[in-house]
Coordinates of C-alpha atoms and ligand atoms in Angstrom, one line a residue:
M20 CA -46.3 5.9 -4.7
G21 CA -46.8 3.5 -7.6
S22 CA -45.1 5.7 -10.2
Y23 CA -42.0 6.3 -8.2
N24 CA -38.9 4.4 -9.2
K25 CA -38.0 1.8 -6.5
K26 CA -34.3 2.2 -6.9
M27 CA -34.4 5.9 -6.2
L28 CA -36.7 5.4 -3.2
D29 CA -34.4 2.6 -1.8
A30 CA -31.2 4.6 -2.3
A31 CA -28.9 4.4 0.7
V32 CA -27.9 7.7 2.3
A33 CA -24.2 7.8 2.1
F34 CA -23.3 10.1 5.0
N35 CA -19.8 11.5 5.4
F36 CA -17.9 13.3 8.1
D37 CA -19.5 16.7 7.8
D38 CA -23.0 15.3 8.0
L39 CA -23.0 13.8 11.5
I40 CA -22.0 14.6 15.0
V41 CA -21.3 12.3 17.9
L42 CA -23.8 12.7 20.8
P43 CA -22.3 13.2 24.3
G44 CA -22.5 10.3 26.6
L45 CA -21.8 9.6 30.3
A46 CA -18.1 10.2 30.8
Q47 CA -16.5 7.9 33.4
V48 CA -12.8 8.8 33.0
E49 CA -10.8 11.9 32.3
P50 CA -9.7 12.4 28.7
K51 CA -6.0 12.1 29.7
D52 CA -6.7 8.5 30.9
I53 CA -8.3 7.5 27.6
S54 CA -6.5 4.8 25.7
I55 CA -6.0 5.3 22.0
G56 CA -4.1 2.1 21.2
T57 CA -5.7 0.1 18.5
R58 CA -5.0 -2.5 15.7
F59 CA -3.6 -1.7 12.3
T60 CA -3.8 -5.2 11.0
K61 CA -4.6 -8.5 12.6
N62 CA -1.1 -8.8 14.1
I63 CA 0.2 -5.2 14.3
A64 CA -1.0 -3.1 17.2
L65 CA -0.6 0.7 17.1
G66 CA 0.0 3.1 20.0
V67 CA -1.8 5.9 18.1
P68 CA -4.4 5.1 15.4
F69 CA -2.8 7.1 12.6
V70 CA -1.5 5.8 9.3
S71 CA 0.0 7.9 6.5
S72 CA -1.2 7.4 2.9
P73 CA 1.0 5.7 0.3
M74 CA 1.3 8.9 -1.8
D75 CA 4.4 10.5 -3.2
T76 CA 3.7 13.8 -1.5
V77 CA 3.1 12.0 1.8
T78 CA 5.0 8.9 2.8
E79 CA 8.7 8.3 2.2
S80 CA 11.1 7.1 4.9
A81 CA 11.2 10.4 6.9
M82 CA 7.4 10.3 7.3
A83 CA 7.4 6.6 8.2
I84 CA 10.2 7.0 10.7
A85 CA 8.5 10.0 12.4
L86 CA 5.1 8.3 12.6
A87 CA 6.4 4.9 13.8
R88 CA 8.4 6.7 16.6
R89 CA 5.1 8.0 17.8
G90 CA 3.3 4.6 17.6
G91 CA 1.6 5.1 14.2
V92 CA 2.7 3.7 10.9
G93 CA 3.6 5.0 7.4
V94 CA 2.8 3.2 4.2
I95 CA 5.7 3.8 1.7
H96 CA 4.2 4.9 -1.7
R97 CA 4.8 2.9 -4.9
N98 CA 5.2 5.7 -7.5
C99 CA 8.8 4.8 -8.1
S100 CA 11.0 1.9 -9.0
L101 CA 11.3 -1.3 -6.9
E102 CA 14.8 -0.3 -5.8
E103 CA 13.7 3.1 -4.7
E104 CA 10.8 1.7 -2.7
L105 CA 13.0 -1.0 -1.2
N106 CA 15.6 1.6 -0.2
M107 CA 12.9 3.7 1.6
V108 CA 11.6 0.6 3.5
R109 CA 15.1 -0.3 4.5
A110 CA 15.9 3.2 5.6
V111 CA 13.0 2.9 8.1
K112 CA 14.2 -0.5 9.3
R113 CA 17.8 0.8 9.7
A114 CA 16.7 4.0 11.4
E115 CA 17.3 3.0 15.0
S116 CA 17.5 -0.8 15.4
F117 CA 19.2 -2.2 18.4
I118 CA 21.3 -4.6 16.4
I119 CA 21.8 -3.3 12.8
R120 CA 21.8 -6.2 10.4
N121 CA 22.3 -4.5 7.0
V122 CA 25.7 -3.2 8.0
I123 CA 28.0 -1.5 5.4
L124 CA 31.3 -3.3 5.6
I125 CA 34.9 -2.8 4.2
S126 CA 37.7 -5.2 3.3
R127 CA 41.2 -4.9 4.8
N128 CA 42.7 -4.5 1.4
S129 CA 40.7 -1.3 0.6
T130 CA 42.3 2.0 1.0
V131 CA 41.5 4.5 3.8
G132 CA 40.5 7.0 1.1
E133 CA 37.9 4.5 -0.2
A134 CA 36.6 3.9 3.3
S135 CA 36.3 7.7 3.8
T136 CA 34.2 8.1 0.7
I137 CA 31.9 5.2 1.8
M138 CA 31.5 6.9 5.3
L139 CA 30.7 10.3 3.8
E140 CA 28.2 8.9 1.2
N141 CA 26.3 6.8 3.8
H142 CA 26.5 9.3 6.7
I143 CA 28.2 6.7 9.0
S144 CA 31.2 7.0 11.2
G145 CA 32.5 3.5 11.4
L146 CA 33.0 0.4 9.2
P147 CA 33.5 -3.2 10.5
V148 CA 36.3 -4.9 8.6
V149 CA 35.2 -8.4 7.6
E150 CA 37.1 -11.2 5.8
A151 CA 35.4 -14.4 4.8
G152 CA 32.5 -13.6 7.1
K153 CA 34.7 -13.0 10.2
L154 CA 35.3 -9.8 11.9
V155 CA 39.0 -8.8 11.7
G156 CA 38.8 -5.1 12.8
I157 CA 36.9 -1.9 12.9
L158 CA 37.7 1.4 11.1
T159 CA 36.3 4.6 12.6
S160 CA 36.3 8.1 11.3
R161 CA 39.0 8.9 13.9
D162 CA 41.2 6.2 12.3
V163 CA 40.5 7.7 8.9
R164 CA 41.5 11.2 10.0
A165 CA 44.7 9.9 11.6
N166 CA 45.8 8.0 8.4
D167 CA 47.0 8.8 4.9
P168 CA 44.2 8.1 2.3
V169 CA 46.5 5.8 0.4
N170 CA 47.1 3.6 3.4
R171 CA 45.4 0.2 3.5
V172 CA 42.5 -0.3 5.9
E173 CA 44.5 -3.1 7.6
Q174 CA 47.1 -0.5 8.7
A175 CA 44.6 1.9 10.0
M176 CA 42.0 -0.2 11.7
T177 CA 41.7 -1.2 15.3
K178 CA 42.4 -4.9 15.6
D179 CA 41.5 -5.5 19.2
V180 CA 37.8 -5.1 18.8
I181 CA 35.5 -5.1 21.8
T182 CA 32.5 -7.2 20.7
A183 CA 29.3 -8.6 22.0
H184 CA 27.2 -11.7 21.5
E185 CA 23.7 -11.7 20.0
D186 CA 22.1 -12.2 23.4
V187 CA 23.5 -8.9 24.8
T188 CA 20.9 -6.7 26.5
E189 CA 20.6 -3.0 25.9
T190 CA 22.0 -2.2 29.4
E191 CA 25.0 -4.5 28.9
A192 CA 25.7 -3.0 25.5
I193 CA 25.6 0.5 27.0
N194 CA 27.9 -0.5 29.9
L195 CA 30.4 -2.1 27.5
M196 CA 30.5 1.0 25.3
R197 CA 30.8 3.4 28.2
S198 CA 33.5 1.5 30.0
N199 CA 35.6 1.1 26.8
R200 CA 34.8 4.7 25.6
I201 CA 33.6 3.3 22.2
E202 CA 30.5 4.2 20.2
K203 CA 30.3 1.1 18.0
L204 CA 29.9 -2.5 19.3
P205 CA 30.1 -5.3 16.7
V206 CA 28.1 -8.4 17.4
V207 CA 29.7 -11.7 16.6
G208 CA 28.8 -15.4 16.8
S209 CA 30.9 -17.7 19.0
D210 CA 33.1 -18.6 16.0
G211 CA 33.9 -14.9 15.3
T212 CA 31.5 -14.5 12.4
F213 CA 30.2 -11.0 12.0
R214 CA 26.4 -10.8 12.9
G215 CA 25.6 -7.1 13.2
L216 CA 26.4 -3.8 14.8
I217 CA 25.2 -1.9 17.9
T218 CA 25.7 1.9 17.9
Y219 CA 25.6 4.2 20.9
K220 CA 23.7 6.8 18.9
D221 CA 20.9 4.4 18.1
I222 CA 20.4 3.4 21.7
I223 CA 20.1 7.0 22.8
T224 CA 17.6 7.7 20.0
R225 CA 15.6 4.7 21.0
G226 CA 15.4 5.8 24.5
K227 CA 13.8 9.1 23.4
Y228 CA 10.9 7.2 21.8
Q229 CA 9.6 4.8 24.4
H230 CA 6.3 4.4 22.6
A231 CA 7.6 3.7 19.2
L232 CA 6.1 1.0 17.1
R233 CA 8.8 -1.7 16.8
D234 CA 9.1 -5.2 15.4
K235 CA 10.5 -8.2 17.4
D236 CA 14.1 -7.1 16.6
G237 CA 13.5 -3.6 17.9
R238 CA 13.3 -2.0 14.4
L239 CA 10.6 0.5 13.5
V240 CA 7.5 -1.0 11.8
V241 CA 6.7 0.1 8.2
A242 CA 4.2 -0.9 5.6
A243 CA 4.6 -0.6 1.8
A244 CA 2.2 -0.3 -1.1
V245 CA 2.3 -2.7 -4.0
S246 CA 0.4 -3.2 -7.3
P247 CA -1.7 -6.3 -7.4
F248 CA -0.1 -7.1 -10.7
D249 CA 3.5 -7.0 -9.6
L250 CA 4.2 -10.2 -7.7
E251 CA 7.9 -9.7 -8.0
R252 CA 7.9 -6.4 -6.2
A253 CA 5.6 -7.7 -3.5
K254 CA 7.9 -10.7 -2.9
A255 CA 11.0 -8.4 -2.7
L256 CA 9.3 -5.9 -0.4
S257 CA 7.8 -8.6 1.8
K258 CA 11.3 -9.5 3.1
D259 CA 11.7 -6.1 4.8
A260 CA 8.2 -4.4 5.1
D261 CA 6.0 -5.6 8.0
A262 CA 2.8 -5.4 6.0
L263 CA 1.9 -4.7 2.4
I264 CA -1.1 -2.8 1.0
V265 CA -2.4 -3.9 -2.3
D266 CA -3.0 -0.4 -3.5
V267 CA -5.7 0.1 -6.1
A268 CA -8.5 2.6 -6.5
H269 CA -11.1 -0.1 -7.0
F270 CA -10.2 -3.4 -5.3
H271 CA -13.6 -5.0 -6.1
N272 CA -12.5 -6.4 -9.4
S273 CA -12.1 -10.0 -10.4
A274 CA -8.6 -9.6 -11.8
V275 CA -7.4 -7.7 -8.8
I276 CA -8.8 -10.2 -6.4
A277 CA -7.2 -13.1 -8.3
A278 CA -3.8 -11.4 -8.4
T279 CA -4.0 -10.6 -4.7
K280 CA -4.7 -14.2 -3.9
K281 CA -1.3 -15.0 -5.4
I282 CA 0.5 -12.3 -3.4
I283 CA -1.0 -13.5 -0.2
K284 CA 0.1 -17.1 -1.0
E285 CA 3.6 -16.2 -2.1
T286 CA 4.7 -13.5 0.3
G287 CA 3.6 -14.9 3.7
R288 CA 3.3 -11.3 4.9
E289 CA 0.2 -9.5 6.2
I290 CA -1.7 -8.2 3.2
I291 CA -4.1 -5.2 3.5
I292 CA -6.6 -4.8 0.7
G293 CA -8.3 -1.8 -0.7
N294 CA -9.8 0.5 -1.6
L295 CA -13.2 -0.9 -1.1
G296 CA -16.5 1.0 -0.7
T297 CA -19.4 -1.5 -0.3
K298 CA -20.6 -4.3 1.8
K299 CA -20.8 -6.5 -1.3
G300 CA -17.2 -5.6 -2.2
V301 CA -16.0 -6.6 1.3
L302 CA -18.0 -9.8 1.3
D303 CA -16.7 -10.9 -2.2
S304 CA -13.1 -9.9 -1.4
V305 CA -12.8 -11.4 2.0
S306 CA -14.5 -14.7 1.1
A307 CA -12.3 -15.1 -2.0
L308 CA -9.0 -14.5 -0.2
D309 CA -7.3 -16.9 2.3
S310 CA -6.3 -14.2 4.7
V311 CA -6.9 -10.4 4.8
A312 CA -4.8 -8.4 7.3
A313 CA -7.0 -5.2 7.2
L314 CA -9.5 -3.4 4.9
R315 CA -8.8 0.1 3.5
M316 CA -12.2 1.7 3.1
G317 CA -13.4 4.8 1.1
I318 CA -13.4 5.6 -2.5
G319 CA -13.3 9.1 -4.0
S320 CA -13.5 11.2 -0.8
G321 CA -9.9 12.2 -0.4
S322 CA -8.9 15.9 -0.4
I323 CA -7.3 15.5 -3.8
C324 CA -9.9 13.1 -5.3
I325 CA -12.1 14.0 -8.2
T326 CA -13.1 10.4 -9.0
T327 CA -16.7 11.1 -7.8
E328 CA -16.8 14.2 -10.0
V329 CA -15.4 12.6 -13.1
T330 CA -17.3 9.2 -12.8
R331 CA -20.1 9.9 -10.4
A332 CA -19.0 6.7 -8.7
G333 CA -17.5 6.4 -5.2
S334 CA -18.2 5.6 -1.6
P335 CA -17.8 8.4 1.0
T336 CA -15.3 7.2 3.7
L337 CA -17.7 7.1 6.6
F338 CA -20.3 5.2 4.6
A339 CA -17.6 2.8 3.3
V340 CA -16.5 2.1 6.9
S341 CA -20.0 1.3 8.0
Q342 CA -20.4 -1.0 5.0
A343 CA -17.3 -2.9 6.0
A344 CA -18.5 -3.2 9.6
D345 CA -21.8 -4.6 8.4
A346 CA -20.0 -7.1 6.1
L347 CA -17.7 -8.2 8.9
E348 CA -20.5 -8.7 11.3
E349 CA -22.2 -10.9 8.8
L350 CA -19.0 -12.9 8.4
G351 CA -18.3 -13.0 12.1
S352 CA -14.9 -11.6 11.4
D353 CA -12.8 -9.0 13.3
I354 CA -10.5 -7.8 10.5
P355 CA -9.5 -4.2 11.3
I356 CA -10.9 -1.4 9.2
I357 CA -8.9 1.5 8.1
A358 CA -10.9 4.7 7.2
D359 CA -9.2 6.4 4.3
G360 CA -9.8 9.7 2.5
G361 CA -11.0 13.2 3.5
I362 CA -10.0 13.1 7.2
K363 CA -9.3 16.6 8.3
N364 CA -9.1 16.6 12.1
S365 CA -9.6 14.6 15.3
G366 CA -13.4 15.0 15.1
D367 CA -13.5 13.2 11.7
I368 CA -11.3 10.5 13.3
A369 CA -13.7 10.0 16.2
L370 CA -16.6 9.6 13.8
A371 CA -14.8 7.0 11.9
F372 CA -14.4 4.9 15.1
V373 CA -18.1 5.2 15.8
F374 CA -18.8 3.4 12.6
G375 CA -16.3 0.6 13.1
A376 CA -12.9 1.9 12.0
S377 CA -9.8 0.8 14.0
S378 CA -7.4 3.3 12.5
V379 CA -7.4 6.2 10.0
M380 CA -5.3 6.8 7.0
M381 CA -4.5 10.4 6.2
G382 CA -2.8 12.1 3.2
Q383 CA -3.5 15.8 3.4
V384 CA -3.0 16.0 7.2
F385 CA 0.6 14.6 6.9
A386 CA 1.4 16.2 3.5
G387 CA 1.5 19.5 5.3
C388 CA 4.2 18.3 7.7
E389 CA 7.9 18.9 7.6
E390 CA 8.7 15.2 7.1
S391 CA 6.5 14.9 3.9
P392 CA 8.6 14.6 0.7
S393 CA 7.2 17.6 -1.1
P394 CA 9.1 20.9 -0.9
K395 CA 7.9 23.9 1.2
T396 CA 6.7 26.9 -0.8
R397 CA 6.3 30.4 0.4
I398 CA 3.3 32.5 -0.8
E399 CA 3.3 36.0 0.7
D400 CA 4.0 35.4 4.4
K401 CA 2.7 31.8 4.6
Y402 CA 4.3 28.4 3.9
Y403 CA 2.6 25.6 2.0
K404 CA 3.4 22.1 0.8
V405 CA 2.1 20.4 -2.4
H406 CA -0.3 17.5 -2.1
R407 CA -1.3 15.6 -5.1
G408 CA -3.7 12.7 -6.0
M409 CA -2.0 9.6 -7.2
G410 CA -4.5 9.7 -10.1
S411 CA -3.5 13.3 -11.0
A412 CA -1.7 14.0 -14.3
A413 CA 1.5 14.9 -12.5
A414 CA 1.7 11.7 -10.4
R415 CA 0.7 9.5 -13.4
A416 CA 3.5 11.1 -15.5
K417 CA 5.9 9.1 -13.4
R418 CA 4.2 6.0 -14.9
A419 CA 5.0 3.7 -11.9
I420 CA 1.5 4.2 -10.5
V421 CA -0.7 4.0 -13.6
D422 CA -2.1 0.6 -12.8
R423 CA -3.7 2.0 -9.6
Y424 CA -6.5 3.1 -11.9
A425 CA -8.4 1.0 -14.4
D426 CA -7.4 1.3 -18.0
S427 CA -10.3 3.0 -19.7
G428 CA -9.1 2.3 -23.2
G429 CA -8.7 5.7 -24.7
K430 CA -7.1 8.7 -23.0
N431 CA -6.8 7.9 -19.3
I432 CA -8.9 10.3 -17.3
E433 CA -7.4 12.2 -14.4
E434 CA -8.9 11.1 -11.0
G435 CA -6.9 13.4 -8.8
I436 CA -5.7 17.0 -8.5
E437 CA -2.8 18.9 -7.0
I438 CA -3.4 21.2 -4.1
L439 CA -1.4 23.4 -1.7
V440 CA -1.8 22.6 2.0
P441 CA -0.7 24.9 4.8
F442 CA 2.6 23.9 6.3
R443 CA 1.8 22.6 9.8
G444 CA 5.2 21.9 11.4
R445 CA 6.6 18.5 12.5
V446 CA 4.7 15.2 12.6
D447 CA 5.3 15.2 16.3
D448 CA 3.2 18.3 16.7
A449 CA 0.5 17.1 14.3
V450 CA 0.3 13.8 16.3
D451 CA 0.1 15.7 19.6
E452 CA -2.8 17.9 18.3
L453 CA -4.7 14.9 16.9
V454 CA -4.2 12.9 20.1
G455 CA -5.5 15.8 22.3
G456 CA -8.5 16.3 20.1
L457 CA -9.3 12.6 19.9
R458 CA -9.1 12.0 23.6
A459 CA -11.5 14.9 24.2
A460 CA -13.8 13.5 21.5
I461 CA -13.8 10.0 23.1
G462 CA -14.4 11.6 26.5
Y463 CA -17.5 13.5 25.2
A464 CA -18.9 10.3 23.8
G465 CA -18.6 8.7 27.2
A466 CA -16.2 6.0 25.9
T467 CA -12.9 5.0 27.4
D468 CA -11.2 3.7 24.3
I469 CA -11.5 3.5 20.5
R470 CA -13.4 0.2 20.5
E471 CA -16.1 1.6 22.9
M472 CA -16.7 4.4 20.4
R473 CA -18.8 1.9 18.5
N474 CA -21.5 2.3 21.2
A475 CA -21.7 6.0 20.7
S476 CA -24.8 7.6 19.1
V477 CA -24.8 10.1 16.3
A478 CA -27.1 12.8 15.0
L479 CA -27.5 14.3 11.6
V480 CA -26.3 17.9 11.4
R481 CA -28.6 20.3 9.6
T482 CA -27.1 23.6 10.7
P483 CA -23.5 24.3 9.7
A484 CA -21.3 24.2 12.8
H485 CA -19.1 27.2 11.9
K486 CA -19.8 30.7 13.2
D487 CA -20.1 33.8 11.1
G488 CA -17.2 36.1 11.1
I489 CA -13.6 35.9 9.9
R490 CA -11.5 33.5 11.9
L491 CA -8.3 35.1 13.0
K492 CA -6.6 32.2 14.7
G493 CA -6.9 28.4 14.7
N494 CA -7.4 28.4 11.0
K495 CA -6.7 24.7 10.4
Ligands
LIG509 P1 -6.7 12.7 2.1 O1 -8.0 13.4 2.1 O2 -6.3 12.2 3.4 O3 -7.0 11.4 1.2 O4 -5.6 13.5 1.4 C1 -5.9 10.5 0.9 C2 -6.5 9.3 0.2 O5 -7.0 9.6 -1.1 C3 -6.9 8.5 -2.0 N1 -6.3 9.0 -3.2 C4 -7.0 9.3 -4.3 N2 -8.3 9.2 -4.6 N3 -7.9 10.1 -6.7 C5 -8.7 9.6 -5.8 O6 -10.0 9.5 -6.1 C6 -6.6 10.2 -6.5 O7 -5.8 10.7 -7.4 C7 -6.1 9.8 -5.2 N4 -4.8 9.7 -4.7 C8 -5.0 9.2 -3.5 C9 -6.1 7.5 -1.3 O8 -7.0 6.5 -0.8 C10 -5.4 8.2 -0.1 O9 -5.1 7.5 1.0

């Protein structure tokens, strides 16, 4: 053995999803009774363990709203201006709150025509009329239709407004609106100051999504991606987003860690860090930072990644997750681990849990859904959506994301590609499919929840699982 190189002999085997299977264990409950609730960060619990990637072909407000309604969470991408990202986050927060706080208002001296334009542009059907902070009336689309556009709002508005106080319950609000045949209920303080608005439509929508992920004010939960080097953006987003992800391809970097330290200190929000790939990376990062809300693990294994091809560096997602679990065990810490990159289906998700992940982040799976931002394209008789790496030339052309990747001095190398993924319908359907598969997988392993999956055993797969023949159906 003397002539063999030690480094090569000692090389770790970095298994990934297709290399291993979970061995069946003694099942004690039926899959339908298996709990798939988990933790996203130290303080945010999820109803389903799914997170959508901060990528511009995956997560904007529509995706984040759809996922949060099912108990998951979306991370708004950062390949845009601060205003655009902030607007996307706020759209999620406004989507179906009980008391809307960011209400669009009008003054009594404006014209009905101006009010009508504001309503059309913002897709709303009522405007509270506020003067010096106090509610003086409400103007609805019915009032707009019944009045000349040149009339002043004051002439057209309803002055005797039915209002509620901040401590109103959902049932009281519904009863008030029903008995008065109104759809908008302004909320005021005891001195008449305007505090917010309750709408009938929002209450009905909320009722449809009983398991939605909500903050303490009843608004949907959303996370947002930030650059480690843009403290101002992080500070601005931290007022609205529930958690921030410091979004870089290689977090284990002194400058990135130092910059993140500042973000943690100055935003006071939960900060998720990543991407990381090794035990040493996690140990160095976690011990240098005051508080880490979660770890995003996996480098170069995503469906659109070519980092490993271009640089021969990376850390397959499953291996990266196991490295994080080892590091956290050594630290005696229970920071949640997010498995990120290359997850194709519920089987991959189950494997990630066996190695210590608490949730999974998916790009490609959600890029194919109706609610992703990319347009649907038809090729012959099938529909597709575009999915692209944030290190691809097309994504980098927007410039906002360039600092996700290290500056290599000369011409920046591409670390991602653009692909077409089959259109797979709505997020709701994708979540149902993943939940069904995941419950079955946990059942086979003999576990009753995600945490217990850590006790499952695995085996190395040597024979490809697929069968010969052309698959006619179920071609996902
Ligand atoms: P999936 O397979 O779910 O992977 O589409 C999504 C994850 O891939 C990462 N990502 C990239 N990795 N080059 C990379 O090496 C890229 O251009 C790129 N863009 C995204 C990211 O972690 C994402 O969540």
